[in-house]
PDB file of C-alpha atoms in Angstrom:
ATOM      1  CA  MET A   1     -20.467 -87.202  50.565  1.00  0.00           C
ATOM      2  CA  ALA A   2     -23.469 -88.148  48.469  1.00  0.00           C
ATOM      3  CA  ALA A   3     -25.914 -86.466  46.164  1.00  0.00           C
ATOM      4  CA  GLU A   4     -29.315 -86.885  47.764  1.00  0.00           C
ATOM      5  CA  VAL A   5     -31.331 -86.326  44.628  1.00  0.00           C
ATOM      6  CA  ILE A   6     -31.079 -88.624  41.646  1.00  0.00           C
ATOM      7  CA  PRO A   7     -32.580 -87.396  38.407  1.00  0.00           C
ATOM      8  CA  ARG A   8     -35.596 -89.610  37.752  1.00  0.00           C
ATOM      9  CA  GLU A   9     -35.233 -89.146  33.992  1.00  0.00           C
ATOM     10  CA  SER A  10     -31.802 -90.805  33.933  1.00  0.00           C
ATOM     11  CA  ARG A  11     -31.770 -94.160  32.177  1.00  0.00           C
ATOM     12  CA  GLU A  12     -28.302 -95.095  33.371  1.00  0.00           C
ATOM     13  CA  ASP A  13     -28.107 -98.553  34.945  1.00  0.00           C
ATOM     14  CA  PHE A  14     -25.927 -97.317  37.803  1.00  0.00           C
ATOM     15  CA  VAL A  15     -28.502 -94.635  38.678  1.00  0.00           C
ATOM     16  CA  GLU A  16     -31.321 -97.178  38.747  1.00  0.00           C
ATOM     17  CA  HIS A  17     -29.126 -99.450  40.885  1.00  0.00           C
ATOM     18  CA  HIS A  18     -28.427 -96.688  43.424  1.00  0.00           C
ATOM     19  CA  HIS A  19     -32.073 -95.737  43.495  1.00  0.00           C
ATOM     20  CA  ALA A  20     -33.219 -99.333  44.089  1.00  0.00           C
ATOM     21  CA  LYS A  21     -30.455-100.470  46.442  1.00  0.00           C
ATOM     22  CA  HIS A  22     -29.460 -97.298  48.285  1.00  0.00           C
ATOM     23  CA  GLY A  23     -32.692 -95.344  48.568  1.00  0.00           C
ATOM     24  CA  GLY A  24     -31.725 -92.749  45.991  1.00  0.00           C
ATOM     25  CA  THR A  25     -28.437 -91.741  47.585  1.00  0.00           C
ATOM     26  CA  LEU A  26     -25.852 -91.347  44.849  1.00  0.00           C
ATOM     27  CA  PRO A  27     -22.202 -90.931  45.875  1.00  0.00           C
ATOM     28  CA  VAL A  28     -20.437 -87.920  44.394  1.00  0.00           C
ATOM     29  CA  TRP A  29     -18.012 -90.135  42.465  1.00  0.00           C
ATOM     30  CA  ALA A  30     -21.028 -91.598  40.676  1.00  0.00           C
ATOM     31  CA  ALA A  31     -23.006 -88.347  40.411  1.00  0.00           C
ATOM     32  CA  VAL A  32     -20.278 -86.656  38.360  1.00  0.00           C
ATOM     33  CA  GLU A  33     -20.963 -89.227  35.635  1.00  0.00           C
ATOM     34  CA  LEU A  34     -24.255 -87.411  35.058  1.00  0.00           C
ATOM     35  CA  LEU A  35     -22.689 -83.969  34.642  1.00  0.00           C
ATOM     36  CA  ASP A  36     -21.879 -82.446  31.296  1.00  0.00           C
ATOM     37  CA  TRP A  37     -18.563 -80.659  30.684  1.00  0.00           C
ATOM     38  CA  GLY A  38     -19.999 -77.313  31.767  1.00  0.00           C
ATOM     39  CA  GLY A  39     -21.288 -78.848  34.993  1.00  0.00           C
ATOM     40  CA  LEU A  40     -17.901 -80.391  35.708  1.00  0.00           C
ATOM     41  CA  THR A  41     -16.246 -77.032  35.044  1.00  0.00           C
ATOM     42  CA  ARG A  42     -18.596 -75.313  37.496  1.00  0.00           C
ATOM     43  CA  LEU A  43     -18.062 -78.094  40.065  1.00  0.00           C
ATOM     44  CA  PHE A  44     -14.308 -77.585  39.802  1.00  0.00           C
ATOM     45  CA  GLY A  45     -14.789 -73.831  40.245  1.00  0.00           C
ATOM     46  CA  PHE A  46     -16.925 -74.346  43.362  1.00  0.00           C
ATOM     47  CA  ALA A  47     -14.558 -76.886  44.922  1.00  0.00           C
ATOM     48  CA  PRO A  48     -12.375 -75.845  47.862  1.00  0.00           C
ATOM     49  CA  ARG A  49      -9.028 -74.475  46.710  1.00  0.00           C
ATOM     50  CA  GLY A  50      -7.151 -77.409  48.262  1.00  0.00           C
ATOM     51  CA  ALA A  51      -9.164 -79.865  46.159  1.00  0.00           C
ATOM     52  CA  GLN A  52      -8.633 -77.722  43.057  1.00  0.00           C
ATOM     53  CA  ASP A  53      -4.892 -77.659  43.719  1.00  0.00           C
ATOM     54  CA  LYS A  54      -4.733 -81.461  43.988  1.00  0.00           C
ATOM     55  CA  VAL A  55      -6.644 -82.009  40.756  1.00  0.00           C
ATOM     56  CA  ALA A  56      -4.643 -79.386  38.860  1.00  0.00           C
ATOM     57  CA  ALA A  57      -1.302 -80.685  40.166  1.00  0.00           C
ATOM     58  CA  ALA A  58      -2.101 -84.113  38.736  1.00  0.00           C
ATOM     59  CA  PHE A  59      -1.980 -82.456  35.310  1.00  0.00           C
ATOM     60  CA  GLY A  60       1.024 -80.250  36.040  1.00  0.00           C
ATOM     61  CA  LEU A  61      -1.095 -77.111  36.311  1.00  0.00           C
ATOM     62  CA  THR A  62      -2.133 -74.618  38.950  1.00  0.00           C
ATOM     63  CA  ALA A  63      -5.785 -74.373  39.984  1.00  0.00           C
ATOM     64  CA  PRO A  64      -6.373 -71.091  38.059  1.00  0.00           C
ATOM     65  CA  GLN A  65      -4.753 -72.629  34.975  1.00  0.00           C
ATOM     66  CA  MET A  66      -6.856 -75.769  35.254  1.00  0.00           C
ATOM     67  CA  GLU A  67     -10.063 -73.780  35.625  1.00  0.00           C
ATOM     68  CA  SER A  68      -9.223 -71.668  32.568  1.00  0.00           C
ATOM     69  CA  TRP A  69      -8.430 -74.830  30.571  1.00  0.00           C
ATOM     70  CA  LEU A  70     -11.750 -76.383  31.574  1.00  0.00           C
ATOM     71  CA  LYS A  71     -13.600 -73.230  30.513  1.00  0.00           C
ATOM     72  CA  SER A  72     -11.717 -73.073  27.206  1.00  0.00           C
ATOM     73  CA  LEU A  73     -12.296 -76.732  26.445  1.00  0.00           C
ATOM     74  CA  ASN A  74     -15.975 -76.386  27.368  1.00  0.00           C
ATOM     75  CA  ILE A  75     -16.297 -73.943  24.477  1.00  0.00           C
ATOM     76  CA  VAL A  76     -14.541 -76.386  22.123  1.00  0.00           C
ATOM     77  CA  ARG A  77     -16.872 -79.129  23.313  1.00  0.00           C
ATOM     78  CA  ASN A  78     -19.932 -76.959  22.708  1.00  0.00           C
ATOM     79  CA  VAL A  79     -18.795 -75.916  19.237  1.00  0.00           C
ATOM     80  CA  SER A  80     -18.162 -79.567  18.379  1.00  0.00           C
ATOM     81  CA  ALA A  81     -21.406 -80.836  19.884  1.00  0.00           C
ATOM     82  CA  HIS A  82     -23.424 -78.308  17.908  1.00  0.00           C
ATOM     83  CA  HIS A  83     -21.586 -79.079  14.670  1.00  0.00           C
ATOM     84  CA  GLY A  84     -19.802 -75.740  14.652  1.00  0.00           C
ATOM     85  CA  ARG A  85     -16.715 -74.906  12.674  1.00  0.00           C
ATOM     86  CA  LEU A  86     -13.305 -75.570  14.260  1.00  0.00           C
ATOM     87  CA  PHE A  87     -11.347 -74.826  11.090  1.00  0.00           C
ATOM     88  CA  ASN A  88      -9.845 -71.331  10.994  1.00  0.00           C
ATOM     89  CA  ARG A  89     -11.571 -70.440  14.269  1.00  0.00           C
ATOM     90  CA  VAL A  90     -10.284 -68.015  16.886  1.00  0.00           C
ATOM     91  CA  PHE A  91     -11.654 -68.604  20.375  1.00  0.00           C
ATOM     92  CA  ALA A  92     -12.399 -65.578  22.554  1.00  0.00           C
ATOM     93  CA  ILE A  93     -11.087 -67.123  25.764  1.00  0.00           C
ATOM     94  CA  ALA A  94      -7.338 -67.604  26.093  1.00  0.00           C
ATOM     95  CA  PRO A  95      -6.412 -70.268  28.655  1.00  0.00           C
ATOM     96  CA  LYS A  96      -3.822 -69.555  31.332  1.00  0.00           C
ATOM     97  CA  LEU A  97      -0.628 -71.406  30.472  1.00  0.00           C
ATOM     98  CA  PRO A  98       2.277 -72.753  32.509  1.00  0.00           C
ATOM     99  CA  ILE A  99       5.423 -70.644  32.492  1.00  0.00           C
ATOM    100  CA  PRO A 100       7.329 -70.993  29.204  1.00  0.00           C
ATOM    101  CA  GLY A 101       9.867 -73.800  29.344  1.00  0.00           C
ATOM    102  CA  LYS A 102       8.000 -75.937  31.883  1.00  0.00           C
ATOM    103  CA  TYR A 103       6.482 -78.011  29.070  1.00  0.00           C
ATOM    104  CA  PRO A 104       8.440 -77.201  25.896  1.00  0.00           C
ATOM    105  CA  ASP A 105       6.203 -79.349  23.695  1.00  0.00           C
ATOM    106  CA  LEU A 106       3.143 -77.552  24.991  1.00  0.00           C
ATOM    107  CA  ASP A 107       4.862 -74.192  24.383  1.00  0.00           C
ATOM    108  CA  ALA A 108       5.048 -75.107  20.706  1.00  0.00           C
ATOM    109  CA  GLY A 109       1.322 -75.913  20.536  1.00  0.00           C
ATOM    110  CA  GLY A 110      -0.027 -72.378  20.371  1.00  0.00           C
ATOM    111  CA  PRO A 111      -1.552 -69.992  19.742  1.00  0.00           C
ATOM    112  CA  PHE A 112      -3.995 -71.357  22.286  1.00  0.00           C
ATOM    113  CA  THR A 113      -6.915 -69.289  21.042  1.00  0.00           C
ATOM    114  CA  ARG A 114      -6.859 -71.432  17.892  1.00  0.00           C
ATOM    115  CA  THR A 115      -8.108 -75.003  17.439  1.00  0.00           C
ATOM    116  CA  PHE A 116      -4.646 -76.572  17.274  1.00  0.00           C
ATOM    117  CA  GLY A 117      -3.716 -74.943  20.583  1.00  0.00           C
ATOM    118  CA  GLN A 118      -6.885 -76.335  22.157  1.00  0.00           C
ATOM    119  CA  LEU A 119      -6.071 -79.792  20.777  1.00  0.00           C
ATOM    120  CA  SER A 120      -2.564 -79.427  22.218  1.00  0.00           C
ATOM    121  CA  MET A 121      -4.111 -78.784  25.628  1.00  0.00           C
ATOM    122  CA  ILE A 122      -6.199 -81.944  25.317  1.00  0.00           C
ATOM    123  CA  GLN A 123      -3.136 -83.929  24.261  1.00  0.00           C
ATOM    124  CA  HIS A 124      -1.212 -82.581  27.276  1.00  0.00           C
ATOM    125  CA  LEU A 125      -4.020 -83.586  29.651  1.00  0.00           C
ATOM    126  CA  LEU A 126      -4.238 -87.081  28.156  1.00  0.00           C
ATOM    127  CA  ARG A 127      -0.488 -87.612  28.418  1.00  0.00           C
ATOM    128  CA  ALA A 128      -0.169 -86.129  31.905  1.00  0.00           C
ATOM    129  CA  GLN A 129      -2.411 -88.861  33.324  1.00  0.00           C
ATOM    130  CA  ALA A 130      -1.950 -91.548  30.661  1.00  0.00           C
ATOM    131  CA  ILE A 131      -5.693 -91.382  30.012  1.00  0.00           C
ATOM    132  CA  GLY A 132      -7.258 -93.303  27.165  1.00  0.00           C
ATOM    133  CA  ASN A 133      -5.568 -93.893  23.844  1.00  0.00           C
ATOM    134  CA  GLN A 134      -3.042 -91.066  23.715  1.00  0.00           C
ATOM    135  CA  ARG A 135      -2.186 -91.857  20.098  1.00  0.00           C
ATOM    136  CA  LEU A 136      -5.729 -91.385  18.810  1.00  0.00           C
ATOM    137  CA  LEU A 137      -5.851 -87.573  18.709  1.00  0.00           C
ATOM    138  CA  SER A 138      -2.314 -87.526  17.335  1.00  0.00           C
ATOM    139  CA  ALA A 139      -3.343 -89.919  14.554  1.00  0.00           C
ATOM    140  CA  VAL A 140      -6.330 -87.738  13.662  1.00  0.00           C
ATOM    141  CA  VAL A 141      -4.164 -84.623  13.452  1.00  0.00           C
ATOM    142  CA  ARG A 142      -1.418 -86.430  11.519  1.00  0.00           C
ATOM    143  CA  ASN A 143      -4.023 -87.560   8.974  1.00  0.00           C
ATOM    144  CA  TYR A 144      -5.182 -84.016   8.318  1.00  0.00           C
ATOM    145  CA  PRO A 145      -5.372 -83.757   4.517  1.00  0.00           C
ATOM    146  CA  ASP A 146      -2.539 -81.993   2.724  1.00  0.00           C
ATOM    147  CA  VAL A 147      -4.674 -79.567   0.724  1.00  0.00           C
ATOM    148  CA  PRO A 148      -3.096 -76.230  -0.273  1.00  0.00           C
ATOM    149  CA  THR A 149      -6.345 -74.285   0.085  1.00  0.00           C
ATOM    150  CA  LEU A 150      -7.028 -75.735   3.576  1.00  0.00           C
ATOM    151  CA  PRO A 151      -3.630 -75.931   5.276  1.00  0.00           C
ATOM    152  CA  ILE A 152      -3.311 -77.189   8.821  1.00  0.00           C
ATOM    153  CA  SER A 153      -1.777 -73.817   9.668  1.00  0.00           C
ATOM    154  CA  HIS A 154      -5.341 -72.438   9.478  1.00  0.00           C
ATOM    155  CA  LEU A 155      -6.047 -74.474  12.601  1.00  0.00           C
ATOM    156  CA  GLY A 156      -3.210 -72.574  14.282  1.00  0.00           C
ATOM    157  CA  ALA A 157      -0.651 -75.377  13.909  1.00  0.00           C
ATOM    158  CA  PRO A 158       2.948 -74.159  13.917  1.00  0.00           C
ATOM    159  CA  GLU A 159       5.171 -75.197  11.038  1.00  0.00           C
ATOM    160  CA  ASN A 160       7.110 -77.826  13.001  1.00  0.00           C
ATOM    161  CA  TRP A 161       4.215 -79.236  15.028  1.00  0.00           C
ATOM    162  CA  SER A 162       4.842 -82.826  13.908  1.00  0.00           C
ATOM    163  CA  GLN A 163       8.308 -82.848  15.531  1.00  0.00           C
ATOM    164  CA  SER A 164       6.843 -82.190  18.961  1.00  0.00           C
ATOM    165  CA  GLN A 165       6.836 -85.079  21.448  1.00  0.00           C
ATOM    166  CA  LEU A 166       3.304 -84.020  22.303  1.00  0.00           C
ATOM    167  CA  TRP A 167       2.208 -85.218  18.884  1.00  0.00           C
ATOM    168  CA  ALA A 168       4.523 -88.238  18.573  1.00  0.00           C
ATOM    169  CA  SER A 169       2.678 -91.318  17.382  1.00  0.00           C
TER     170      SER A 169
END
């Protein structure tokens, strides 16, 4: 499967390579590099259910859960990209979660309509596939300043969050 149309305005080397060497035919695995988070979320939603199930299972989720996580995290991405406030924020969309007890450390990451819950989802996804530096987000959260007027609980962090394996350094 290939994307027949390559955006001419792309300055990516791999796009120029495919245009010059392959007549503009860009394979799907390369085309997704050009999509933003919202585009990837829509692509997942349009994918056949069998493909959705395979992707979601790789993260220990069902397809409806994965789609709701992608939608939730798209909002976090947009807030962040537009320099919005994540502190003391309540998100309107609540992601669908695995049954309680399946991932005890994730259970302790909520409420998932708050920033800390969203960060817990990201941490779960990173760990589920051993993607990137899994200690980086944990280090950022662990270095949250201890300021009485701006407690980490205002991000939605539970009292014992630092004992969770999800946030282990």
